[in-house]
PDB file of C-alpha atoms in Angstrom:
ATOM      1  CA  UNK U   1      15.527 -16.195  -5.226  1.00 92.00           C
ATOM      2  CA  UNK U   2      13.411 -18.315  -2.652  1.00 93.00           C
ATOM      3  CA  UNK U   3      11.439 -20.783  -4.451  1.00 95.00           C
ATOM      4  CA  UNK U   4       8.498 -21.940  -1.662  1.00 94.00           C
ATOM      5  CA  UNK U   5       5.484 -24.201  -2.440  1.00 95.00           C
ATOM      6  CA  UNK U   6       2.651 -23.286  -0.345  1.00 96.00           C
ATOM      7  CA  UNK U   7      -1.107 -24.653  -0.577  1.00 96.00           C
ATOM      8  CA  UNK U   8      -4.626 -22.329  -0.181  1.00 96.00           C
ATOM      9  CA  UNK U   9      -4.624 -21.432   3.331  1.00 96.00           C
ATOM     10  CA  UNK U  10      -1.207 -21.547   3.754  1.00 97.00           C
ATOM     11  CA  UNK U  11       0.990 -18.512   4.878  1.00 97.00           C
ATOM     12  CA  UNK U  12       4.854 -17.430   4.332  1.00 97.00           C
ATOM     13  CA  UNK U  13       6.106 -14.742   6.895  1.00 97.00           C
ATOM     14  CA  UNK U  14       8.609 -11.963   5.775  1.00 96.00           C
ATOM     15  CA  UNK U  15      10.238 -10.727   8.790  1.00 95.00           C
ATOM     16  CA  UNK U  16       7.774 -10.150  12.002  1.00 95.00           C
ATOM     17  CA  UNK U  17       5.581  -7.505  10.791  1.00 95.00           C
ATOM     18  CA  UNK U  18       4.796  -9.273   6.949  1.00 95.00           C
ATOM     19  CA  UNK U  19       2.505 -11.885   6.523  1.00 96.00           C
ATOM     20  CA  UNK U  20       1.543 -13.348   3.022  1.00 96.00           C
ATOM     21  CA  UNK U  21      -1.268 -15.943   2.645  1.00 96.00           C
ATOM     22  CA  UNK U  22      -2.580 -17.954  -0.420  1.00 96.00           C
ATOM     23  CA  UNK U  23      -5.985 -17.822  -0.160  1.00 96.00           C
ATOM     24  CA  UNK U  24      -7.297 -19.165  -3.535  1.00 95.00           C
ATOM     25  CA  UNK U  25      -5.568 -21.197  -6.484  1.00 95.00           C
ATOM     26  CA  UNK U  26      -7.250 -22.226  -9.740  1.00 94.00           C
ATOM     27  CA  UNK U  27      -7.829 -21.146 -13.587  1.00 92.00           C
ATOM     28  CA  UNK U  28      -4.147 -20.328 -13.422  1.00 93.00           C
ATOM     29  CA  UNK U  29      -3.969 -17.605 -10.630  1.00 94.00           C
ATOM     30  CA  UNK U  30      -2.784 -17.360  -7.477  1.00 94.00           C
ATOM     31  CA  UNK U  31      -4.669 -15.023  -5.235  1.00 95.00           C
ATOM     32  CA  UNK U  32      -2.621 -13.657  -2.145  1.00 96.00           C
ATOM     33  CA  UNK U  33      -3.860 -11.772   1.035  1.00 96.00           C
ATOM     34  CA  UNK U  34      -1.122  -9.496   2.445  1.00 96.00           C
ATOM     35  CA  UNK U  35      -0.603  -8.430   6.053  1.00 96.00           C
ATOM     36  CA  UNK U  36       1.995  -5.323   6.216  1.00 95.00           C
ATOM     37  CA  UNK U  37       2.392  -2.517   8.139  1.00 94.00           C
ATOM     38  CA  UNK U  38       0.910   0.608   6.836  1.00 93.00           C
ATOM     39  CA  UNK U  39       4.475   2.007   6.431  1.00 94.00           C
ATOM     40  CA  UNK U  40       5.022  -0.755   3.981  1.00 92.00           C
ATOM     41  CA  UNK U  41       4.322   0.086   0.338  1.00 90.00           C
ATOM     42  CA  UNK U  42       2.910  -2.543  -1.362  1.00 91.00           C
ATOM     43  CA  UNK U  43       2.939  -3.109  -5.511  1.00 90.00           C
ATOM     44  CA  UNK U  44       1.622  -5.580  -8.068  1.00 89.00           C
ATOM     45  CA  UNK U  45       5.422  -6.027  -9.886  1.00 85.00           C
ATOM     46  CA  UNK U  46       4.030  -4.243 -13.015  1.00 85.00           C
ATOM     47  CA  UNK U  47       2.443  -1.074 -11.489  1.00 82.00           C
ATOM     48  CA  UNK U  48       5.702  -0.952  -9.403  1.00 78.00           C
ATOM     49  CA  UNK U  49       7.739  -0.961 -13.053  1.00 75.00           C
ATOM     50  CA  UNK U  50       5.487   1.775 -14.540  1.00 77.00           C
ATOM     51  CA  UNK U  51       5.480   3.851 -11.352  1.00 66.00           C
ATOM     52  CA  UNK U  52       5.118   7.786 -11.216  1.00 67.00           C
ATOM     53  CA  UNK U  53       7.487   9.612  -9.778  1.00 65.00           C
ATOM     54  CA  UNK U  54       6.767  11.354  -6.523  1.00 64.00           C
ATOM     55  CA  UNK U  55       5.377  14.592  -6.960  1.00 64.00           C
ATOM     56  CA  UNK U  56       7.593  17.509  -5.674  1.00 64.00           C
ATOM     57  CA  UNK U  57       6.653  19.183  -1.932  1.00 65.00           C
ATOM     58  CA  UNK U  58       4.112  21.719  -1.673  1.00 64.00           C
ATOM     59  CA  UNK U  59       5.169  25.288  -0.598  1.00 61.00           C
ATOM     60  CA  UNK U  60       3.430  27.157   2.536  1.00 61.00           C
ATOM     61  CA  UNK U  61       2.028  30.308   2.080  1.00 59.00           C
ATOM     62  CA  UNK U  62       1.132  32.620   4.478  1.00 61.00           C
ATOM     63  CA  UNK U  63      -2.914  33.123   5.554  1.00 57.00           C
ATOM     64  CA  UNK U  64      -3.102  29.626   3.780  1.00 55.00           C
ATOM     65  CA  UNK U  65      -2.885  27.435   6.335  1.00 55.00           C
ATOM     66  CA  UNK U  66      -5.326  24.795   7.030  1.00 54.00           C
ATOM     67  CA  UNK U  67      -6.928  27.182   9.870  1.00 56.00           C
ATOM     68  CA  UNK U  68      -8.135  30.092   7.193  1.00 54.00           C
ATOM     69  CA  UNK U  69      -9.159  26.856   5.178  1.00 55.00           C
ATOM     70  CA  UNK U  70     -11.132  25.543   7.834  1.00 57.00           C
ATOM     71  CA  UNK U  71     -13.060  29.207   9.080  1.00 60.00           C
ATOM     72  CA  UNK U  72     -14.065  29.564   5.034  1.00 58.00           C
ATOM     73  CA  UNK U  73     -15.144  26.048   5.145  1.00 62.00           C
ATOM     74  CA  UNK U  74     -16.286  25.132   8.274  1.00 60.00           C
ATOM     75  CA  UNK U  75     -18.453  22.174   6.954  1.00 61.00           C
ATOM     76  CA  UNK U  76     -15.677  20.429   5.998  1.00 53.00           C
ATOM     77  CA  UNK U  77     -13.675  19.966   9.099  1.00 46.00           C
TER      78      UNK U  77
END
């Protein structure tokens, strides 16, 4: 493990696309901002631990595509 000391302001990159910055310590927290692309998934470690399973695909019917969706719902498009 990487052990860094940073101070508020301060930033640690994670290859070229991640960008983590301290932007407040005090009262025993750390608060971070993080910069990631929108591919990149992105978990508190105890939600990530606790985590729900991906739900299984959805089948396709036919005449329920989004276009008979959309003609009996036209407001919504």
């Amino acid at each position: 493990m990487l052990v860094l000391t940073r101070k508020t302001e301060e930033t640690i990159r994670i290859g070229d696309d991640i960008v983590i910055k301290v932007t407040r310590i005090g009262n025993g927290t750390v608060k971070l901002g993080i910069e990631a692309p929108i591919n990149v998934r992105v978990l508190r470690g105890e939600l990530a631990a606790v985590e729900k399973p991906v739900a299984a695909p959805t089948v396709s019917l036919p005449g329920f595509g989004f276009g008979v969706l959309s003609d009996q719902f036209p407001h919504v498009a």
